[in-house]
GROMACS .gro file of C-alpha atoms in nm:
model
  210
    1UNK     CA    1  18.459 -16.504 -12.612
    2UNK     CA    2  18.548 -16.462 -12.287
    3UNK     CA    3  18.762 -16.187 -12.115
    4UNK     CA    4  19.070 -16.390 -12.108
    5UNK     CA    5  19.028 -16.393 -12.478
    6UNK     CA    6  18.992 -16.064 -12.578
    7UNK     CA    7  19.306 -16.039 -12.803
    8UNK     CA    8  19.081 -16.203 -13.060
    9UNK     CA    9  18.916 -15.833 -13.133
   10UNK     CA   10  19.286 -15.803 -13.250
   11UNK     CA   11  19.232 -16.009 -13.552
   12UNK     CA   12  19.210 -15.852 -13.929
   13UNK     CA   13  18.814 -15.780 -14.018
   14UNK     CA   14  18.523 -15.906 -13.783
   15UNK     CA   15  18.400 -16.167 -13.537
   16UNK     CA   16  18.141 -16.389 -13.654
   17UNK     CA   17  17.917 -16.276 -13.301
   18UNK     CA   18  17.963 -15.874 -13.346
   19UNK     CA   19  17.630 -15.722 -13.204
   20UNK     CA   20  17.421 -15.899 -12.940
   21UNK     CA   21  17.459 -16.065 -12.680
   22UNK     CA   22  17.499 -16.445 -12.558
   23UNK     CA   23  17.481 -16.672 -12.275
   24UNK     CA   24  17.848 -16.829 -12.236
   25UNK     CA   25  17.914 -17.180 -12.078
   26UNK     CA   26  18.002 -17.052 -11.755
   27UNK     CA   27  17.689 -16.831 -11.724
   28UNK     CA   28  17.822 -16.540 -11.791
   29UNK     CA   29  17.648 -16.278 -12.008
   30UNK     CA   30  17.839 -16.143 -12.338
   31UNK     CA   31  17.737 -15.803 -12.500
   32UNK     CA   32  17.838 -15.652 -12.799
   33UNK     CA   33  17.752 -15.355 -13.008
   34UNK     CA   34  17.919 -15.205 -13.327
   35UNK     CA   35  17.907 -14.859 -13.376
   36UNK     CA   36  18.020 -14.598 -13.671
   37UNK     CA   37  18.108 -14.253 -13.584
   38UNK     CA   38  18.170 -14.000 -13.836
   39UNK     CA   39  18.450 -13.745 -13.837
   40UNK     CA   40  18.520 -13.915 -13.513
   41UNK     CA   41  18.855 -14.063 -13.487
   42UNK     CA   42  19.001 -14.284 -13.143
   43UNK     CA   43  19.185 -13.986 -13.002
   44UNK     CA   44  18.875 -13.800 -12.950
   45UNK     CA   45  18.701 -14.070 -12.829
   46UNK     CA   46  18.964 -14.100 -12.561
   47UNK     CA   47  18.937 -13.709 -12.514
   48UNK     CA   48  18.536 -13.766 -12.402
   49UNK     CA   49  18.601 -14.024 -12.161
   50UNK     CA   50  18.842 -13.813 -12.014
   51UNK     CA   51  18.576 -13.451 -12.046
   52UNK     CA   52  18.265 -13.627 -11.957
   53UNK     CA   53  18.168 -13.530 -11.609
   54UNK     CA   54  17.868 -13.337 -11.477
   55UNK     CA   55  17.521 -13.493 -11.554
   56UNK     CA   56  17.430 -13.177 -11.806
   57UNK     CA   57  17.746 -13.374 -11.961
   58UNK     CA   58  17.643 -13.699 -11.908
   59UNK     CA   59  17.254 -13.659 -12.055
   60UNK     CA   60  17.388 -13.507 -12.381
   61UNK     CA   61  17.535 -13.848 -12.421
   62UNK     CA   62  17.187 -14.004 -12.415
   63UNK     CA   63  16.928 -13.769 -12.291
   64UNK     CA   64  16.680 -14.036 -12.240
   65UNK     CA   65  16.862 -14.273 -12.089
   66UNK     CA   66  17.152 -14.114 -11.841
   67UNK     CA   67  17.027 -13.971 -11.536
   68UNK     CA   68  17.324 -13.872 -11.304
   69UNK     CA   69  17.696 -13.897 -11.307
   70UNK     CA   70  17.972 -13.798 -11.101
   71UNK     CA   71  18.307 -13.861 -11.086
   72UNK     CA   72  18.560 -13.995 -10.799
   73UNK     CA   73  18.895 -13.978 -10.866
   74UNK     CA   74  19.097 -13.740 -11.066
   75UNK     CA   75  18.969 -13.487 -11.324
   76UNK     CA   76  19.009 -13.209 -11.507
   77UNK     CA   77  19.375 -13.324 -11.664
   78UNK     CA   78  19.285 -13.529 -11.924
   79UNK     CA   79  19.307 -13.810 -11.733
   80UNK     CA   80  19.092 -14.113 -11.653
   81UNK     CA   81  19.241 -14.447 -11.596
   82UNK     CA   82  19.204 -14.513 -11.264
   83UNK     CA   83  18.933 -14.289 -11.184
   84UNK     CA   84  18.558 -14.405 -11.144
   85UNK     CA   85  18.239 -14.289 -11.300
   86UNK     CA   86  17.957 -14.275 -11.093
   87UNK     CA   87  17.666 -14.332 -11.383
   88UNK     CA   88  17.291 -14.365 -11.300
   89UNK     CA   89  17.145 -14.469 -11.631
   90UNK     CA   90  16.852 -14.727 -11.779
   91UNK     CA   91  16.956 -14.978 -11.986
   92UNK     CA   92  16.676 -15.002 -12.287
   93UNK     CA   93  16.355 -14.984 -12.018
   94UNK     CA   94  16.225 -14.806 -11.693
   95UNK     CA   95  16.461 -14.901 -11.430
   96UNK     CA   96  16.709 -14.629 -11.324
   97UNK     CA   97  17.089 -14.896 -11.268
   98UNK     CA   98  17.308 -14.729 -11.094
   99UNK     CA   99  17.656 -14.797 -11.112
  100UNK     CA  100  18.000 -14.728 -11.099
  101UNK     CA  101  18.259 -14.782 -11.382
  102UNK     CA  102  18.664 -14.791 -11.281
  103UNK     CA  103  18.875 -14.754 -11.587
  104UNK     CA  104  19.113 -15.007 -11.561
  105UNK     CA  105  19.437 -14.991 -11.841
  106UNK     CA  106  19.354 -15.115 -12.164
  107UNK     CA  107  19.673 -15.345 -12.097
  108UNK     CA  108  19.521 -15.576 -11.828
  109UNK     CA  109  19.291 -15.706 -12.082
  110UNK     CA  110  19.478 -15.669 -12.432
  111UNK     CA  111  19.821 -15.695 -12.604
  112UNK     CA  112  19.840 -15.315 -12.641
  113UNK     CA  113  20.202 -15.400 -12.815
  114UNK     CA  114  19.991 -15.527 -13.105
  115UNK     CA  115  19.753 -15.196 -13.098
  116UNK     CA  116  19.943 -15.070 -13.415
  117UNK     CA  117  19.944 -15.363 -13.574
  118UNK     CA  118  19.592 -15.408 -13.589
  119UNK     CA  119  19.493 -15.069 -13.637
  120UNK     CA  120  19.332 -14.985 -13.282
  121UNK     CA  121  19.374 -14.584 -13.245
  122UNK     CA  122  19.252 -14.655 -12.851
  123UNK     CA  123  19.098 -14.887 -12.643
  124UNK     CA  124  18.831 -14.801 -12.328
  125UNK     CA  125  18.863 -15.051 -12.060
  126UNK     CA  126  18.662 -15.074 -11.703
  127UNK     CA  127  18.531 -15.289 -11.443
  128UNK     CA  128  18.179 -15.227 -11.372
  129UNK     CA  129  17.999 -15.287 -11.003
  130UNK     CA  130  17.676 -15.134 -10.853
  131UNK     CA  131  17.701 -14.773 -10.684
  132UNK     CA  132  17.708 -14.799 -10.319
  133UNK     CA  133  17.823 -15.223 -10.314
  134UNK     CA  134  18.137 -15.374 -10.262
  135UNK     CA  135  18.340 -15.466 -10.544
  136UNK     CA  136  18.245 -15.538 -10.899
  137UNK     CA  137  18.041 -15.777 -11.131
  138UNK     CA  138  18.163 -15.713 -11.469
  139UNK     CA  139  18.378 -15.555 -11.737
  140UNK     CA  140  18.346 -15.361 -12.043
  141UNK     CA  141  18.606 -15.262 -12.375
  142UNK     CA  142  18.493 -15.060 -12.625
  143UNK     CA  143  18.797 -15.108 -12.889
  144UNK     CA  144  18.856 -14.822 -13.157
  145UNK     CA  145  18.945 -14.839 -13.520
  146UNK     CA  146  19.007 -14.542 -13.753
  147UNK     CA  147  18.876 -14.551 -14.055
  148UNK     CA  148  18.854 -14.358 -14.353
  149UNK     CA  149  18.501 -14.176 -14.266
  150UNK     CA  150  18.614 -14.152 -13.877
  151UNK     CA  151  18.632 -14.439 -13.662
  152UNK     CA  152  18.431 -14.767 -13.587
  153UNK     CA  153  18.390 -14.879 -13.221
  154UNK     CA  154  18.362 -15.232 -13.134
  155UNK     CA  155  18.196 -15.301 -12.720
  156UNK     CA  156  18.222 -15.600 -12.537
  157UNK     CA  157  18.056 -15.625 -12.201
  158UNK     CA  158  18.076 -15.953 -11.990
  159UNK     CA  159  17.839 -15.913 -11.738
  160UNK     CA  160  17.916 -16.197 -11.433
  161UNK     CA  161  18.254 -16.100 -11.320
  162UNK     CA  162  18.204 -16.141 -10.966
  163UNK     CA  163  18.522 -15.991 -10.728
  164UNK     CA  164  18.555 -15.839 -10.444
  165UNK     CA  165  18.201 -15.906 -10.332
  166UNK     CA  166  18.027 -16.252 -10.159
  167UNK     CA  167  17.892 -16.330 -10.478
  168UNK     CA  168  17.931 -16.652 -10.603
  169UNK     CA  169  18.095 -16.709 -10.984
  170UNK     CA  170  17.889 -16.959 -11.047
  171UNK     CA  171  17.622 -17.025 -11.358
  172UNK     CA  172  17.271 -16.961 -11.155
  173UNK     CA  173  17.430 -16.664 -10.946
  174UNK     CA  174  17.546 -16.503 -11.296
  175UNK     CA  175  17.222 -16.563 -11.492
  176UNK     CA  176  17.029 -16.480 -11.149
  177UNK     CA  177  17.206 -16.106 -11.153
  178UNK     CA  178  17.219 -16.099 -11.533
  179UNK     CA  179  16.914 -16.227 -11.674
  180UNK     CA  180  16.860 -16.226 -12.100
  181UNK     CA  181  16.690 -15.942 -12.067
  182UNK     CA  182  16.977 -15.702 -11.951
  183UNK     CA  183  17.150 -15.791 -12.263
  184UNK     CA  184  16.886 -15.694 -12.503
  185UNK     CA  185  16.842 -15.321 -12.346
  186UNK     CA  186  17.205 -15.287 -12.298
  187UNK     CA  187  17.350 -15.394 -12.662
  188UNK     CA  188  17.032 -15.111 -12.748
  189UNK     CA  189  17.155 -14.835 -12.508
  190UNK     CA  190  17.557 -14.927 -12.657
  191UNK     CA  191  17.451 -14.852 -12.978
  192UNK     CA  192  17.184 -14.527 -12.935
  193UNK     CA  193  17.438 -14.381 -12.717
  194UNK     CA  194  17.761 -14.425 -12.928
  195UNK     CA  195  17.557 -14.269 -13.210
  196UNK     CA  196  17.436 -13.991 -13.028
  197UNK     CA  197  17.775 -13.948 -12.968
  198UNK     CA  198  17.861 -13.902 -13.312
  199UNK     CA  199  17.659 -13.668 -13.341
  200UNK     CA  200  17.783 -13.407 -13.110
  201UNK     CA  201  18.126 -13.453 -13.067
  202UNK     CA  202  18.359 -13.382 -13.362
  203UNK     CA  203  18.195 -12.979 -13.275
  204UNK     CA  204  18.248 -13.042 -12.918
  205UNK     CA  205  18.610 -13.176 -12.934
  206UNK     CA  206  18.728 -12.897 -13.192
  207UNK     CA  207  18.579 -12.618 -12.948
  208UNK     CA  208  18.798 -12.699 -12.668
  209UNK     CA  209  19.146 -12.762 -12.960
  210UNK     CA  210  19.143 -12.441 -13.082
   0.00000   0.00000   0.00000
């Protein structure tokens, strides 16, 4: 699946490629995790993004893992879209990535109309690039489903999304930038994170909705 066809996370039940990752014809790299959070439901997920700020924040999220974070854009309004997330993290080994993440509406890469229909309660969408470079090289969705325990949440990353940049969107550029081995720590640090997450925030989110 590539991001051009994304609506098919809109279909009833599952994909038959839902945790992972896989090289795609055009070199591209394709990530996904599948997480269940309990007492967690999409609005609060959409709440974090929209909290999560300082790197105190940001390492409760994974303490292992995140290193940094800070924020461009605005904050404090429970608002995000359009804003970027400066993130310093490793991705299931040593090395520190750092990167920025600009979320991007959920409507530039899904039929939001349909949202209801197929039971999304929200939808996270960004375009990923390293901290400090021009332009980007991927994008990310993690799509949100309530269910009757909370809510499941279903990522997609395709790494090799070249814009804005001089690289070249071509196979050995993609796999060159993106090698296997990125997909194996990040489908890990996807899932460890989102379940940390569960952990944490149903407390978190009903401090601050008093």
């Amino acid at each position: 699946m590539k991001p051009e066809e994304a609506n098919q996370l809109l279909q009833p039940g599952y994909l038959p490629f839902e945790a992972g990752y896989q090289r795609l014809d055009n070199g591209s790299l394709l990530v996904a995790a599948r997480s269940s959070l309990i007492n967690v439901k999409g609005h609060m997920i959409d709440w974090w993004f929209s909290y999560v700020h300082t790197t105190e924040q940001y390492k409760q999220w994974h303490p292992e893992d995140h290193v940094y974070s800070d924020w461009i854009g605005e904050r404090g309004t429970g608002k995000y879209i359009g804003g970027t997330h400066i993130a310093h993290e490793k991705l299931g080994g040593d090395t520190v990535h750092k990167l920025k993440i600009n979320f991007r509406p959920p409507s530039e890469l899904l039929d939001t109309e349909h949202f209801a229909a197929a039971g999304v309660s929200t939808a996270i969408h960004a375009r990923l690039g390293e901290d400090g470079a021009p332009g980007w090289t991927a994008k990310m969705v993690h799509l949100v489903r309530d269910t009757s325990y909370g809510c499941e949440m279903r990522s997609r990353f395709w790494l090799g999304c070249f814009a804005d940049n001089e690289l070249e969107n071509d196979y050995d550029t993609r796999v060159r930038i993106y090698p296997d081995e990125v997909g194996t720590g990040l489908q890990k640090h996807c899932h460890e994170e989102m379940s940390i997450l569960g952990q944490f925030l149903p407390a978190l989110y009903q401090s601050y909705h008093l």
